[in-house]
Each structure stands twice: as C-alpha cells, then as structure tokens.
Coordinates of N, CA and C in Angstrom, one line a residue:
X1 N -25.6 -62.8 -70.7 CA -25.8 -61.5 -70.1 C -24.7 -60.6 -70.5
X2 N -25.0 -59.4 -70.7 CA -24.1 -58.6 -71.4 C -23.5 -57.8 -70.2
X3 N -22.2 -57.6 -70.4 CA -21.4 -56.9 -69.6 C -21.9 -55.1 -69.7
X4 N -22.5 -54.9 -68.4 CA -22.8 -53.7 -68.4 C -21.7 -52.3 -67.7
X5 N -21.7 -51.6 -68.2 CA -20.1 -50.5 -67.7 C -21.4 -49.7 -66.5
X6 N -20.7 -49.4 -65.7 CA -20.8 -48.0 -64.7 C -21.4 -47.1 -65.2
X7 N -22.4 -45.6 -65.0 CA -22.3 -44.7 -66.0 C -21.1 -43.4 -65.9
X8 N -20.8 -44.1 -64.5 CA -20.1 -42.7 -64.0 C -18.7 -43.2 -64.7
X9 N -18.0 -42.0 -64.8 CA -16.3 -41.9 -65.9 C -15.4 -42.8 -64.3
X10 N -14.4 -43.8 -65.0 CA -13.2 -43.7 -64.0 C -12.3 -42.7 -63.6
X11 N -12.1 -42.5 -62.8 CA -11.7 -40.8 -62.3 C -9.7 -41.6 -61.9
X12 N -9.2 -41.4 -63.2 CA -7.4 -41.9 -62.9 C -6.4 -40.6 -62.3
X13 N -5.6 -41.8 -62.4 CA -4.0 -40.3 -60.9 C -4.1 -39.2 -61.8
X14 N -4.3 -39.1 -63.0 CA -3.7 -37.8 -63.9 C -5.1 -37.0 -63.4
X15 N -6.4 -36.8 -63.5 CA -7.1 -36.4 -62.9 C -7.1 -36.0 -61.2
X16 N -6.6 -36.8 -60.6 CA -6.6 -36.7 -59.2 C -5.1 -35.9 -58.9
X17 N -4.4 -35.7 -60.0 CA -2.9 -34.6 -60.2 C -3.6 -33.3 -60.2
X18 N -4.6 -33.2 -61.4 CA -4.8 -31.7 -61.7 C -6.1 -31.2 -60.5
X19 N -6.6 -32.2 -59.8 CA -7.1 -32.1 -58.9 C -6.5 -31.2 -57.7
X20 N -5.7 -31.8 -57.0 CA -4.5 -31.4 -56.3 C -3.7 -29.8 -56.8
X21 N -3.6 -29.4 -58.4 CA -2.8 -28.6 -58.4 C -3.8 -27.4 -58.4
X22 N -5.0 -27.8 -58.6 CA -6.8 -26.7 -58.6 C -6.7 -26.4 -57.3
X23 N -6.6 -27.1 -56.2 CA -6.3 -26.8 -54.8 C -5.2 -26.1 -54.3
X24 N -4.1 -26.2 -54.9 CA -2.9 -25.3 -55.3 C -3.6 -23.5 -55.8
X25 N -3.7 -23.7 -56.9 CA -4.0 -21.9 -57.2 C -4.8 -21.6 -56.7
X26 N -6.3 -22.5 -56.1 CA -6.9 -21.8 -55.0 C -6.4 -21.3 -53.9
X27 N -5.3 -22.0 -53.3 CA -4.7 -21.1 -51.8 C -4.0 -20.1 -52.5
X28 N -3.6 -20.1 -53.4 CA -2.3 -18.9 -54.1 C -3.3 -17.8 -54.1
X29 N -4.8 -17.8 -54.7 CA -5.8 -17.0 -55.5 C -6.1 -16.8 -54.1
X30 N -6.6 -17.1 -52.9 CA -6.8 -16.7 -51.2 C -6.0 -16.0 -50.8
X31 N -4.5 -16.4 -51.3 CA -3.4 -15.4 -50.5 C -3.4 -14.2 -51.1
X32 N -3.7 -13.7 -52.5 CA -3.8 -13.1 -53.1 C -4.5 -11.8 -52.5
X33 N -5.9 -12.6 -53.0 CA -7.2 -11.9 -52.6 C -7.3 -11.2 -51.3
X34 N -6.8 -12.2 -50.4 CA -6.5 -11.1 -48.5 C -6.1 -10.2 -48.8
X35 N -5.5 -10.6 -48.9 CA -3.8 -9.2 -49.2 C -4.8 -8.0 -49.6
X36 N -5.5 -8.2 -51.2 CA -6.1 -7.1 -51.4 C -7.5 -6.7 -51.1
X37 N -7.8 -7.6 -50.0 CA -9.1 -7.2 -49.3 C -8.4 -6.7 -48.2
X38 N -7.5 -7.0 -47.4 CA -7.8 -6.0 -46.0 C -6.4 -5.2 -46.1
X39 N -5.6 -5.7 -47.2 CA -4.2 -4.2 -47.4 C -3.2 -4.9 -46.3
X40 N -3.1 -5.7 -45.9 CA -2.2 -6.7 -45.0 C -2.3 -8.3 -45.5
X41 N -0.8 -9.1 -45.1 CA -0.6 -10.2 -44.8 C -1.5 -10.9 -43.9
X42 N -2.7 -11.5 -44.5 CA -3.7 -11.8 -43.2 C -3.7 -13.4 -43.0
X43 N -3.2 -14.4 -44.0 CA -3.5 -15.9 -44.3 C -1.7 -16.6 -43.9
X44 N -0.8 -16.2 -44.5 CA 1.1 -16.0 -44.1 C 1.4 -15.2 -43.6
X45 N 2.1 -15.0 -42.6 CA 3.3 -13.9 -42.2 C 3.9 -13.6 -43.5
X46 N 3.7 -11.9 -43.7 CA 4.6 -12.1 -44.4 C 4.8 -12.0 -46.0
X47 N 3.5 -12.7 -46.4 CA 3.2 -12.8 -47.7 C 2.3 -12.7 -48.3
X48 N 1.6 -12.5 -49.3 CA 2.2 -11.2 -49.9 C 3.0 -10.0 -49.4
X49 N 3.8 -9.4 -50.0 CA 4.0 -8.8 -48.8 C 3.9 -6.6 -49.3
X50 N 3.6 -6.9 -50.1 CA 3.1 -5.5 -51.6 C 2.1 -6.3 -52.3
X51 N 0.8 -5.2 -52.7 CA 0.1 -5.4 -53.6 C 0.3 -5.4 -55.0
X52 N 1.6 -5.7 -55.4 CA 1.9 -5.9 -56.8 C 1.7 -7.3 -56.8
X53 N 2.6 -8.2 -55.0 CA 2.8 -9.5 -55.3 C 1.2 -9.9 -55.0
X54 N 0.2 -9.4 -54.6 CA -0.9 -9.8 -54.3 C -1.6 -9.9 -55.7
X55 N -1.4 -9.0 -56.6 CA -2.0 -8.8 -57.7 C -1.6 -10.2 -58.6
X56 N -0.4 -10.7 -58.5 CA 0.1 -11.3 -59.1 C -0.1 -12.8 -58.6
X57 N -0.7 -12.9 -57.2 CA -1.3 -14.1 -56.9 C -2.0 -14.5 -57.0
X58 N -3.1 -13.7 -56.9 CA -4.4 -13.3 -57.8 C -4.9 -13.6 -59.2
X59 N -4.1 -13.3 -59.9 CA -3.4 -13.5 -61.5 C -3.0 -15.3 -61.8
X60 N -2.6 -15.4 -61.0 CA -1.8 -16.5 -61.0 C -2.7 -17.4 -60.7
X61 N -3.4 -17.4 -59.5 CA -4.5 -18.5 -58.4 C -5.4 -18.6 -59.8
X62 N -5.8 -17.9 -61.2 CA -7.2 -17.6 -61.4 C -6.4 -18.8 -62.4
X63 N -5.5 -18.3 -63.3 CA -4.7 -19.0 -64.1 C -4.9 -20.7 -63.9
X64 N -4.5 -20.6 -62.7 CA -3.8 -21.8 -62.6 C -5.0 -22.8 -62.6
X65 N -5.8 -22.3 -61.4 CA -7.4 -22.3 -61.4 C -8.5 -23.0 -63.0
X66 N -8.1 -22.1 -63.6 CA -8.9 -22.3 -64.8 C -8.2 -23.7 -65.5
X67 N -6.7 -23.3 -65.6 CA -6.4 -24.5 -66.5 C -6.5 -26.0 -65.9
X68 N -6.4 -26.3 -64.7 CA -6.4 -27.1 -63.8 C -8.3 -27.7 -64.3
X69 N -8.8 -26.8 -64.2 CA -10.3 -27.5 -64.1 C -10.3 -27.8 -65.9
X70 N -10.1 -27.3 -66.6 CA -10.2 -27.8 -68.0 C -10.1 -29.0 -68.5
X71 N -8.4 -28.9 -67.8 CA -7.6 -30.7 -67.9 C -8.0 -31.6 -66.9
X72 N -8.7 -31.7 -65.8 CA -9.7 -32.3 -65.5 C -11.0 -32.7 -66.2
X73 N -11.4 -31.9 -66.5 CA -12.4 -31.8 -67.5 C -12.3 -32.9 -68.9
X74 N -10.7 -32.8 -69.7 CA -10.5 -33.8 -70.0 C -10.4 -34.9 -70.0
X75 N -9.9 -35.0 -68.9 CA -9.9 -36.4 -67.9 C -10.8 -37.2 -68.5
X76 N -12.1 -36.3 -67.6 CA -13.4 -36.9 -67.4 C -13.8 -37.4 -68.6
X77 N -13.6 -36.7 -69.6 CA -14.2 -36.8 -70.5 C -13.4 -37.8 -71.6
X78 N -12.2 -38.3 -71.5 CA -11.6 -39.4 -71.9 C -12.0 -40.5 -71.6
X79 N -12.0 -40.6 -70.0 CA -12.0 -41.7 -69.5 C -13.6 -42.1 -69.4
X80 N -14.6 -41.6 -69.6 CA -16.1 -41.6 -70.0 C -15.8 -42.5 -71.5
X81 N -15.0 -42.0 -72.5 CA -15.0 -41.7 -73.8 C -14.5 -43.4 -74.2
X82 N -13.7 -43.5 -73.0 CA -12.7 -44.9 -73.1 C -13.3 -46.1 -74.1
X83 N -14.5 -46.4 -73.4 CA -14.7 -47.7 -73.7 C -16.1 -47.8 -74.8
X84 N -15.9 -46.4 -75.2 CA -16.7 -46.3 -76.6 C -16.2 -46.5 -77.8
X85 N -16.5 -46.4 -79.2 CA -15.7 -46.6 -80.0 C -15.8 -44.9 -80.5
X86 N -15.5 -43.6 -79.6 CA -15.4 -42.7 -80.0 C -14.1 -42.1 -80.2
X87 N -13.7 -41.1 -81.4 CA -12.3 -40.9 -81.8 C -12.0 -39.7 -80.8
X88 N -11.0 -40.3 -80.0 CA -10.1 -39.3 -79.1 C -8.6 -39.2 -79.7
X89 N -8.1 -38.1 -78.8 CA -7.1 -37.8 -79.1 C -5.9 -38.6 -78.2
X90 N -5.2 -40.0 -78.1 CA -4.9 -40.3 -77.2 C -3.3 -39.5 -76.4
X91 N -2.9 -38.4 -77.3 CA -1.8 -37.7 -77.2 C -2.4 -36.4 -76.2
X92 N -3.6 -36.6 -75.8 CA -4.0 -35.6 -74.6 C -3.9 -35.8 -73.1
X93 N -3.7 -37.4 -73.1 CA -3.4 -37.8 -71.8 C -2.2 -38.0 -71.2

C-alpha cells in the first residue's frame, strides 16, 4: 500500500510567527484608523495621539499587514512544496 500524504500543507512555527506578527499590524492599522475616523484616541489612552502618528500607523499596520501575509503565503507554499520533487528555494525559509 502506498504511503499517502495529507492534501492539506503542514502549517510550521515560522508560519505560525508571521501569523502572530499579521495580528500585530492589524491592531497597529485599528489604532491608526480610529484615530482618523473619529479625530480622538478611541482604542488607547492616549495613542495616537496627532494625526501624523495615526497616519503613520495606518502606513505601518497596512505594511506590515501585507508582508506578513506574503511570507505566510510562502510558508504554505513550501511546506505544500516539501515532499514533491519541486525546485524550491530552501534559503527562503
């Protein structure tokens, strides 16, 4: 009987890191965004505390946001990739 794999990718800590830091610029990108939805510190006391730094949380939350889901993205797609004989890069993990 032939050893059959899962279809679903194993999902490892480096994944479950960029996971965690996607959850990170989303509260940054929330603290942000209050700020410049109601013109006050609505989510911290406090913080933002000018709509420059709101701008820049904003800026920052989308950033961080984006790259975070990317390198997840590669995760997935490594660890999918694993037990094929497909040519990866292994200096991306």
């Amino acid at each position: 009987m032939e050893n059959k794999r899962s279809p679903l990718p194993r999902l490892t800590p480096a994944f479950w890191g960029w996971a965690a830091l996607d959850m990170v610029g989303v509260l940054v990108l929330a603290l942000g965004a209050a700020y410049l939805m109601e013109g006050r510190a609505s989510l911290l006391p406090g913080f933002p505390a000018n709509s420059l730094q709101a701008w820049l949380c904003a800026a920052g939350g989308i950033a961080t946001v984006f790259v975070a889901a990317v390198k997840m993205l590669v995760e997935v797609m490594h660890s999918a990739s694993s037990g094929n004989a497909a040519a990866n890069d292994s200096r991306l993990t």
